[in-house]
Tab-separated table of C-alpha atoms in Angstrom:
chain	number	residue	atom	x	y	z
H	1	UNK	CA	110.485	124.255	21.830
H	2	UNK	CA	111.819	124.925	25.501
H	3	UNK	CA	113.258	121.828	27.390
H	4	UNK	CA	110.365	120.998	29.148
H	5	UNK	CA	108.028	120.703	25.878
H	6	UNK	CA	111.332	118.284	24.436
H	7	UNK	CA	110.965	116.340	27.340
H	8	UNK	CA	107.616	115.593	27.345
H	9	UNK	CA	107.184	115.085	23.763
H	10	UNK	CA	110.466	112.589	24.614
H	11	UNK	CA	107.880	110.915	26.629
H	12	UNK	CA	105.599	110.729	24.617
H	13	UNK	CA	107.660	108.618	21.803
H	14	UNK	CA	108.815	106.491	24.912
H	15	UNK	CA	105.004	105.257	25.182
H	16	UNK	CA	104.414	104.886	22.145
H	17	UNK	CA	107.483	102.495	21.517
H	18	UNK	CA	106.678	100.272	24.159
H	19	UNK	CA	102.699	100.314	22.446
H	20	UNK	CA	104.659	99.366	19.290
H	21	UNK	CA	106.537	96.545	21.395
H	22	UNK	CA	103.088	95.507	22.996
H	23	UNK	CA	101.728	95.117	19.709
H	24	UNK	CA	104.673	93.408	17.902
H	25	UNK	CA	104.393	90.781	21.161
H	26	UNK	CA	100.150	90.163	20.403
H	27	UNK	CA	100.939	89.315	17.010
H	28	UNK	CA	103.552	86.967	18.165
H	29	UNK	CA	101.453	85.428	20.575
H	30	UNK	CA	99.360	84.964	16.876
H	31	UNK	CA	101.888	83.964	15.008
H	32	UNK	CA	102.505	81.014	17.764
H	33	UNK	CA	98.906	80.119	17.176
H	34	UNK	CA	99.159	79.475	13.673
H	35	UNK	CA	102.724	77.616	13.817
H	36	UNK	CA	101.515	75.755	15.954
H	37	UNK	CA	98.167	74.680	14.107
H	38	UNK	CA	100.259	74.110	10.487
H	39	UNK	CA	103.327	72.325	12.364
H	40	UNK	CA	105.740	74.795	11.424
H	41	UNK	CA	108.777	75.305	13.810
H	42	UNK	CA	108.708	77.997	16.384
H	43	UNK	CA	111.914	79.473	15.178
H	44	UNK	CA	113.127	80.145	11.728
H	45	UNK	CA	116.853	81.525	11.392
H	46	UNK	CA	116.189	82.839	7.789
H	47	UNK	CA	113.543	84.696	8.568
H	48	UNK	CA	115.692	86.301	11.929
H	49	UNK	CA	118.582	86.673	9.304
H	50	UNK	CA	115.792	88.864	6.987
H	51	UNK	CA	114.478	90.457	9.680
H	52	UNK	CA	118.132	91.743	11.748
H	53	UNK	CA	119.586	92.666	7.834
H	54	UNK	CA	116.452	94.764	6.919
H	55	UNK	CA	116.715	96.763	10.012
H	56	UNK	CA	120.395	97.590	9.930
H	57	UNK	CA	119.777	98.821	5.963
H	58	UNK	CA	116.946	101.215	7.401
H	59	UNK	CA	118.801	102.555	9.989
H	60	UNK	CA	121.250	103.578	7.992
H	61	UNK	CA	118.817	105.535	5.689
H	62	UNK	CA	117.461	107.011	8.525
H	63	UNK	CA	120.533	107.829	10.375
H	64	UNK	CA	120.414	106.036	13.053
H	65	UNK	CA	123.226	103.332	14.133
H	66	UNK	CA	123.409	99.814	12.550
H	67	UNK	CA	124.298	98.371	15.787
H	68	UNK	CA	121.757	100.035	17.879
H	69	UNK	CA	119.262	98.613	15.219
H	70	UNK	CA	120.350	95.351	15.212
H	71	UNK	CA	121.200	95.227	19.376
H	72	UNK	CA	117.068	96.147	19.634
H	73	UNK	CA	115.544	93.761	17.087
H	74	UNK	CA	117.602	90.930	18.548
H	75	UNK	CA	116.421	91.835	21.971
H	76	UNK	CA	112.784	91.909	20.630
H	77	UNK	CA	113.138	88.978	18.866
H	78	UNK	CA	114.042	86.889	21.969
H	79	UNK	CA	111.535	88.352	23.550
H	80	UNK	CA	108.867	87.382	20.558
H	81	UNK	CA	110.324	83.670	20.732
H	82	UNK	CA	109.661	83.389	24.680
H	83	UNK	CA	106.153	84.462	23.966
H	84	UNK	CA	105.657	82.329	21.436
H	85	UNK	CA	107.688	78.952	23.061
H	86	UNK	CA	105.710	79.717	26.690
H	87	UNK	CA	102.557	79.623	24.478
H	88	UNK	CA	103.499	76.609	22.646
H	89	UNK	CA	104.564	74.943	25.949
H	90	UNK	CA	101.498	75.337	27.083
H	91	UNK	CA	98.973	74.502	24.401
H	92	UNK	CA	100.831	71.120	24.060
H	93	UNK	CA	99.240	70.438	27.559
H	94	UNK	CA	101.327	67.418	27.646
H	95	UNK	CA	100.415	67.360	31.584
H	96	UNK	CA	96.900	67.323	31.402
H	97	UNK	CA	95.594	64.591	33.779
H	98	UNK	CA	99.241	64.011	34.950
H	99	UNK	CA	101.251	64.388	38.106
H	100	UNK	CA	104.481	64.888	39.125
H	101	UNK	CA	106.427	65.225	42.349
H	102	UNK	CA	109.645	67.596	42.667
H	103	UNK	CA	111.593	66.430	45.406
H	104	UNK	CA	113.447	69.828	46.573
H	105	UNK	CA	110.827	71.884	44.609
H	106	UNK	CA	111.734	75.172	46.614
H	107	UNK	CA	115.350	75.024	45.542
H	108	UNK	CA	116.236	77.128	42.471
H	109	UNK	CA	116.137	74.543	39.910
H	110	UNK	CA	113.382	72.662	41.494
H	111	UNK	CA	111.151	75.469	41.828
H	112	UNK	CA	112.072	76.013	37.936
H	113	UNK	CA	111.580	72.866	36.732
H	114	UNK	CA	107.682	72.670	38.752
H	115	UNK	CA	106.399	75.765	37.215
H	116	UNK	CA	108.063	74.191	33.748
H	117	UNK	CA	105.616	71.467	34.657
H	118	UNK	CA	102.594	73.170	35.415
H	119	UNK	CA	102.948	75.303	32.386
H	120	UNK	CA	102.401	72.011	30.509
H	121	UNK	CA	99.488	71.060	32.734
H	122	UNK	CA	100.889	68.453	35.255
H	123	UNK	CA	99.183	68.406	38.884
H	124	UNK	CA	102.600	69.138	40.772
H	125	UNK	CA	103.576	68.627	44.447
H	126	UNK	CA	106.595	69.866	46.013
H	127	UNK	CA	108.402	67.980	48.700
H	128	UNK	CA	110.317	70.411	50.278
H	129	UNK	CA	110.309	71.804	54.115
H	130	UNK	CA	110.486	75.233	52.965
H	131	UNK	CA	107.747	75.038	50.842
H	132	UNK	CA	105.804	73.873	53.774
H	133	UNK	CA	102.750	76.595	54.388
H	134	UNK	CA	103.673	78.486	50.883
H	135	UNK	CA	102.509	75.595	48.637
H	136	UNK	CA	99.393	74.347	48.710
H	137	UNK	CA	100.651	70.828	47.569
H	138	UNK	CA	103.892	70.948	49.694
H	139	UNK	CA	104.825	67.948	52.241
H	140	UNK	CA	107.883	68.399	54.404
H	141	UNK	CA	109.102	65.080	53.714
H	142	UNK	CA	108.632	62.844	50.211
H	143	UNK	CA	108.532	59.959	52.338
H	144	UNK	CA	104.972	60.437	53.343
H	145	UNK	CA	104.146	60.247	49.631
H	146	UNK	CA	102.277	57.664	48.439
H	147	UNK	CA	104.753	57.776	45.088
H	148	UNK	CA	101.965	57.309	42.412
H	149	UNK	CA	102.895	60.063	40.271
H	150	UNK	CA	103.451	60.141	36.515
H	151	UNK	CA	106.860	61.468	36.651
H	152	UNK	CA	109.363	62.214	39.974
H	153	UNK	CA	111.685	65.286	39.899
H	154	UNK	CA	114.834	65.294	42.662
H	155	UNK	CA	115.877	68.482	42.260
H	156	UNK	CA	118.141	67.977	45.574
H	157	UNK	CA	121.023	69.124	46.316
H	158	UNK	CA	123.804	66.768	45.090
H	159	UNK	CA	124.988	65.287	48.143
H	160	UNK	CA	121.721	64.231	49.394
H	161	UNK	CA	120.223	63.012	45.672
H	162	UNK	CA	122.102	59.668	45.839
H	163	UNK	CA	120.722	58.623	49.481
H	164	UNK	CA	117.309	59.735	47.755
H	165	UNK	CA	117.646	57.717	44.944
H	166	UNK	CA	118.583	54.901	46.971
H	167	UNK	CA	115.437	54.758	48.948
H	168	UNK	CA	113.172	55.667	45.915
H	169	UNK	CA	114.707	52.007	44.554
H	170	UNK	CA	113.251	50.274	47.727
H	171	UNK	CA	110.194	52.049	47.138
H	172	UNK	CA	109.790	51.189	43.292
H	173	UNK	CA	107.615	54.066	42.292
H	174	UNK	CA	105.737	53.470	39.123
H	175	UNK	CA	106.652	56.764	37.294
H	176	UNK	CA	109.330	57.862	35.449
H	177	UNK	CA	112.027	59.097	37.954
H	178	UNK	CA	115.234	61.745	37.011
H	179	UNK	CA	117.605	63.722	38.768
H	180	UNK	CA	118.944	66.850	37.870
H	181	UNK	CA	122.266	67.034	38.854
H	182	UNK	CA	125.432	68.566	37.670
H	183	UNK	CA	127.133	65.507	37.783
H	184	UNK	CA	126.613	61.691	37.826
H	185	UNK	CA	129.438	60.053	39.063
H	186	UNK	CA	127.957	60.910	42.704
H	187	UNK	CA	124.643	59.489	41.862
H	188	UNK	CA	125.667	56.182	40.519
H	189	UNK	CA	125.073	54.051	42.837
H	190	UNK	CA	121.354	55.390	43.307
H	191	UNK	CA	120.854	55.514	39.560
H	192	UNK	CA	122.073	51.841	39.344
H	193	UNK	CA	119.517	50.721	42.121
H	194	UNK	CA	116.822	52.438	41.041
H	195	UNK	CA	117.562	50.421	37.478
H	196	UNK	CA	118.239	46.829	39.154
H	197	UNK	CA	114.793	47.706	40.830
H	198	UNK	CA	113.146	47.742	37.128
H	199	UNK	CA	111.960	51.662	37.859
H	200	UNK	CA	111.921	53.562	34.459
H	201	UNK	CA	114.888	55.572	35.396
H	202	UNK	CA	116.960	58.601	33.364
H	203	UNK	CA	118.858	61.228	34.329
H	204	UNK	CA	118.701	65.306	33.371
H	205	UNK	CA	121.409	67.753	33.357
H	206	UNK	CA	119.550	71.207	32.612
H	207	UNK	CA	122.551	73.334	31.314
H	208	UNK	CA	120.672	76.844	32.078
H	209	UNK	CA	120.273	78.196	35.214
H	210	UNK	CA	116.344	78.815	37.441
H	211	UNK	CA	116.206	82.565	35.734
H	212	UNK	CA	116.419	81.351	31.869
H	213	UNK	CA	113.051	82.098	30.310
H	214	UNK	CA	113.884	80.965	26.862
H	215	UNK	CA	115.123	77.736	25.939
H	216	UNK	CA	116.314	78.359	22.257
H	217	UNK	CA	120.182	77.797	21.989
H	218	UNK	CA	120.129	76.200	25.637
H	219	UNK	CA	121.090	72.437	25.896
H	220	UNK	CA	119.573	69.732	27.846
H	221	UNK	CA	121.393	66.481	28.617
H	222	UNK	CA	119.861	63.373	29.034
H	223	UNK	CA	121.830	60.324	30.613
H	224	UNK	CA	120.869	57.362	28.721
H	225	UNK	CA	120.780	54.832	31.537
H	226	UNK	CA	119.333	51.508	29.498
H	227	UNK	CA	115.730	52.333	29.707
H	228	UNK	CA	114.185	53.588	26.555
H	229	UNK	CA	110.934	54.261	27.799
H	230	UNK	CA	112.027	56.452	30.899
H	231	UNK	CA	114.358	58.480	28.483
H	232	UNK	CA	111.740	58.671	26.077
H	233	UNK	CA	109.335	60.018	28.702
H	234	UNK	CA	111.926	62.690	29.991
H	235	UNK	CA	112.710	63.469	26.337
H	236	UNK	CA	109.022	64.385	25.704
H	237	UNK	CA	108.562	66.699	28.384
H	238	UNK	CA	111.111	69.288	26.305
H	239	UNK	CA	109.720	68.406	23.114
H	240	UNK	CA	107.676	71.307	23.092
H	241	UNK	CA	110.345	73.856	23.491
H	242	UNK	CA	113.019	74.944	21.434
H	243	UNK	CA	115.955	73.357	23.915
H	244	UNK	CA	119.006	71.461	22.322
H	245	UNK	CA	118.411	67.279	23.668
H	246	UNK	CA	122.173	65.964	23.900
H	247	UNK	CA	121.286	62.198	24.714
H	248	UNK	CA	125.085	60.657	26.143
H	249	UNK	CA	126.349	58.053	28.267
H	250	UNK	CA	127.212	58.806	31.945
H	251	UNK	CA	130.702	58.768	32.090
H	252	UNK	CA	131.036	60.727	29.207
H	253	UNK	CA	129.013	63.183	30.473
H	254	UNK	CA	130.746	63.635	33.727
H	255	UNK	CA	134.019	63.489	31.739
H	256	UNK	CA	133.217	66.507	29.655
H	257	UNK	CA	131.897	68.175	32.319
H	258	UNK	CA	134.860	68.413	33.783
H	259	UNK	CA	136.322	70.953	31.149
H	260	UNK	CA	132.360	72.371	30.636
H	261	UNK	CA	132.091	73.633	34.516
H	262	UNK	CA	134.959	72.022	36.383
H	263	UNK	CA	137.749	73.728	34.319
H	264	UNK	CA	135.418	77.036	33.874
H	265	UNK	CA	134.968	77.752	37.103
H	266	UNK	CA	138.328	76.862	37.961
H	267	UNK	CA	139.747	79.738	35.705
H	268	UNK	CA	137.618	81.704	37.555
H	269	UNK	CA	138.285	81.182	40.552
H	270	UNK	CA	141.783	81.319	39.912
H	271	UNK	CA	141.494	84.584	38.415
H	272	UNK	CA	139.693	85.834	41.242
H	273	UNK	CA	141.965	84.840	43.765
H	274	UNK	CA	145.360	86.008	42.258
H	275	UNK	CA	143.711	89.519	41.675
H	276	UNK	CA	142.656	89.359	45.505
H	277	UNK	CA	145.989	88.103	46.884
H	278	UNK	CA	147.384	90.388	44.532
H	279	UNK	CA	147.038	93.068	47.176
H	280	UNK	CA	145.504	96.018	44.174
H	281	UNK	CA	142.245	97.467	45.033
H	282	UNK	CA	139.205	96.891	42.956
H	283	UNK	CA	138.611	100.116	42.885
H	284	UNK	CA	142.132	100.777	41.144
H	285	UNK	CA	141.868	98.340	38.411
H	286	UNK	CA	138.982	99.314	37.286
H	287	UNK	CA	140.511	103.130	36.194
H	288	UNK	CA	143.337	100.812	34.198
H	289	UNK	CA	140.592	98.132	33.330
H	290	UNK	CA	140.644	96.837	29.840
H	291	UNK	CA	138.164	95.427	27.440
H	292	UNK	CA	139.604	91.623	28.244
H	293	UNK	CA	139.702	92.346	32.067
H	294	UNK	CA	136.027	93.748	31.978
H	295	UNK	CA	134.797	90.537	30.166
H	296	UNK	CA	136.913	88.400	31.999
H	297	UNK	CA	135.780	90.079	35.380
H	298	UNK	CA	132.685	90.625	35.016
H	299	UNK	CA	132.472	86.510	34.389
H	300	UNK	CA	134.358	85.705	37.735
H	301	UNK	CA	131.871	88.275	39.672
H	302	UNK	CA	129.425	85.764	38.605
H	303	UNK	CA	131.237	82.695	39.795
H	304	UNK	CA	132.196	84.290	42.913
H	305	UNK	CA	128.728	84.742	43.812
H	306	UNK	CA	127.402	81.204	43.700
H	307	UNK	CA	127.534	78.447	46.273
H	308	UNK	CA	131.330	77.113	47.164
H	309	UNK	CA	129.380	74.194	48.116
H	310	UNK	CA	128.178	73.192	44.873
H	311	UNK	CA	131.474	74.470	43.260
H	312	UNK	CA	133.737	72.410	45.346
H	313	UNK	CA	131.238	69.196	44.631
H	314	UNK	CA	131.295	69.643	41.396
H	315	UNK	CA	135.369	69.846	41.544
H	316	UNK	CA	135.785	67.409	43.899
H	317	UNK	CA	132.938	64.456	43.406
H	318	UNK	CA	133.420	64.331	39.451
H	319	UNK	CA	135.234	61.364	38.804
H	320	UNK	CA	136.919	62.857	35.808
H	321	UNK	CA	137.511	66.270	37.529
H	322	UNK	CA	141.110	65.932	38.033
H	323	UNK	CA	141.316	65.683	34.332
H	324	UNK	CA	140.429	69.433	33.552
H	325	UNK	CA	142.044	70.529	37.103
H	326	UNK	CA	145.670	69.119	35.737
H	327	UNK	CA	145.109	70.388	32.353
H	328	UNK	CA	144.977	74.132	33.458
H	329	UNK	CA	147.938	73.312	35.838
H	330	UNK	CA	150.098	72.211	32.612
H	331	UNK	CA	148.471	75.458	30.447
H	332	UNK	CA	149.510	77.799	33.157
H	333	UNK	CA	152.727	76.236	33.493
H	334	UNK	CA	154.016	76.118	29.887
H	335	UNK	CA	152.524	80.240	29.418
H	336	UNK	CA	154.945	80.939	32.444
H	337	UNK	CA	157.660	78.962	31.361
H	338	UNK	CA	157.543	80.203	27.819
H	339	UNK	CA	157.823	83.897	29.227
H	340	UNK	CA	159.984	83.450	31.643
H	341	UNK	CA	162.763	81.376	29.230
H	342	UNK	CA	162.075	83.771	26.476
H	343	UNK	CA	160.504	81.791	24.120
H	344	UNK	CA	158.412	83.700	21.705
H	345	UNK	CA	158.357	80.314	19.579
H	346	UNK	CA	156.394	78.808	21.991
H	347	UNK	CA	154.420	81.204	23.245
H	348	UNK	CA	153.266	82.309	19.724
H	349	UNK	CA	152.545	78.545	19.117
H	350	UNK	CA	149.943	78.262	22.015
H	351	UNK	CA	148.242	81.044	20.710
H	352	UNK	CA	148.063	79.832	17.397
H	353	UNK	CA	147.169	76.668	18.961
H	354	UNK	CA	144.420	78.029	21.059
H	355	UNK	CA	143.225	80.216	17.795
H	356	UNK	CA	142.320	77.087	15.931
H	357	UNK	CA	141.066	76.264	18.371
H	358	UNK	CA	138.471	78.190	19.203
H	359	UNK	CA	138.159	78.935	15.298
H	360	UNK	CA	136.568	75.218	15.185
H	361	UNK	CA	134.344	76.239	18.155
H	362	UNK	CA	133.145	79.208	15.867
H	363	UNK	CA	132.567	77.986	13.143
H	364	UNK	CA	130.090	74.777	15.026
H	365	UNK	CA	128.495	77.252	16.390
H	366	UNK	CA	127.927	79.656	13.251
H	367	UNK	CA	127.282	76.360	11.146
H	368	UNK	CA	124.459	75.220	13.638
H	369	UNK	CA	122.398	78.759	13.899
């Protein structure tokens, strides 16, 4: 065959994988149907388990990589499971004859966390000036609102949600209300009014970012703030997806957030900053670039393109955050003394340290799936 007849017969297996793909995602779409109709649970580990250690054994009898194998059935499984959670989000139609209000609804998160409710049926309106002429259901201000919906969203940034909170207490709206931010200690005061007020109040922490699709293995906090019925409520709207609950106080949420994102992007930012006060190019260090430094970069490109303005809120309004903040001072410090005194003892003891460590984190997480 000449390399234009190769090609095009290349092409040809190209379309007929993705038919095989389109097919494999209608009879997922089915197989939602009938979980759904005999109860059983969207996602069953064993039968991923069967499924990723059949296709490694016939890729090896056919020649073809292991890894590759198992690398594409994992990716088509995800993709199978957000079929089949979207569908079972919406089939639940939990929203039907309900209405919320997202307060910031053209914000990242807010504009996720409306189309989360209309997938489930809920009549949504977005308060948001930007939204203003794109929405059909937008208002400029939430203030004009007449607050009779069934649940209310603020999906605000974090400085203004407490102020927003504090006025939706003077107001005592009938729904459910929740925030959705980062942290809590900010929002205390508003969350506390908004309670002495008797509104069924909670409070979210989404730990996934606007582009997740698919919420298997993603957690969602819930603040437990004395009201049953309002964390109930908020509780319910998730039940129908394949998201972790965490149900904590708010202190200790804030406290281990501090280590979850304070002390993450801290490291990062750190890292970032030595490497550009460092005074080598980019360019440089990534011909002498490692597997460690590509991971580890590749993380802090991430952190380095989202808003200082959240990250230094998140740093700086957490009561707690000082916590993780003077924890990576002391880790820093003891690596550099050990080095510079000589101390292989002790530098071979924080890695040991650090190896059990993460061993424990390992083995949770291997455990749970």
């Amino acid at each position: 065959m000449t390399l234009d007849e190769l090609r095009r017969h290349l092409d040809q297996l190209d379309q007929q994988l993705l038919q095989i793909i389109a097919d494999r995602q209608a009879t997922s779409r089915e197989i939602a149907r009938v979980k759904r109709s005999t109860g059983y649970p969207t996602r069953d580990y064993g039968r991923e388990r069967d499924v990723i250690v059949g296709a490694r054994a016939h890729a090896s009898q056919l020649g073809v990589s292991p890894d590759v194998a198992e690398t594409v059935m994992r990716l088509l499984i995800r993709s199978s499971l957000t079929t089949q959670e979207q569908a079972s989000v919406a089939a639940h139609a939990s929203g039907s004859g309900r209405s919320a209000l997202v307060i910031g609804g053209a914000g990242k998160m807010g504009a996720w966390f409306a189309q989360f409710l209309r997938s489930q049926g809920f009549e949504v309106d977005i308060a948001d000036p930007r939204a203003v002429g794109s929405e059909r259901s937008a208002m400029a201000d939430w203030r004009t609102s007449a607050l009779t919906h069934d649940y209310i969203v603020v999906a605000a940034p974090l400085g203004a949600t407490d102020t927003i909170l504090l006025e939706l207490a003077q107001r005592r709206p009938r729904g459910v209300v929740f925030d959705l931010g980062s942290l809590k200690s900010p929002l205390r005061g508003g969350l506390q009014a908004l309670r002495a007020a008797g509104v069924a109040v909670t409070s979210l922490h989404p730990m996934f970012g606007p582009d997740t699709e698919l919420l298997s293995g993603r957690h969602v906090i819930f603040i437990d703030l004395g009201n049953a019925e309002a964390l109930a409520q908020a509780r319910a709207l998730f039940a129908p997806t394949m998201a972790e609950q965490v149900v904590m106080e708010l202190d200790e949420h804030d406290r281990l957030i501090a280590y979850v994102l304070g002390l993450s992007h801290a490291l990062n930012i750190a890292f970032f900053t030595a490497l550009a006060e460092s005074g080598e190019a980019a360019p440089r260090l990534v011909q002498l670039s490692s597997t460690t430094f590509d991971a580890q970069f590749d993380i802090a490109s991430n952190v380095a393109e989202e808003s200082p303005e959240l990250y230094f809120e998140i740093q700086r309004l957490n009561d707690f955050g000082a916590q993780s903040l003077d924890a990576l001072a002391r880790a820093v410090e003891a690596v550099r003394s050990a080095v510079a005194d000589g101390d292989q003892a002790r530098f071979t003891a924080l890695m040991r340290q650090g190896h059990e460590y993460v061993k424990g984190r390992r083995d949770a997480t291997a455990h749970r799936a």
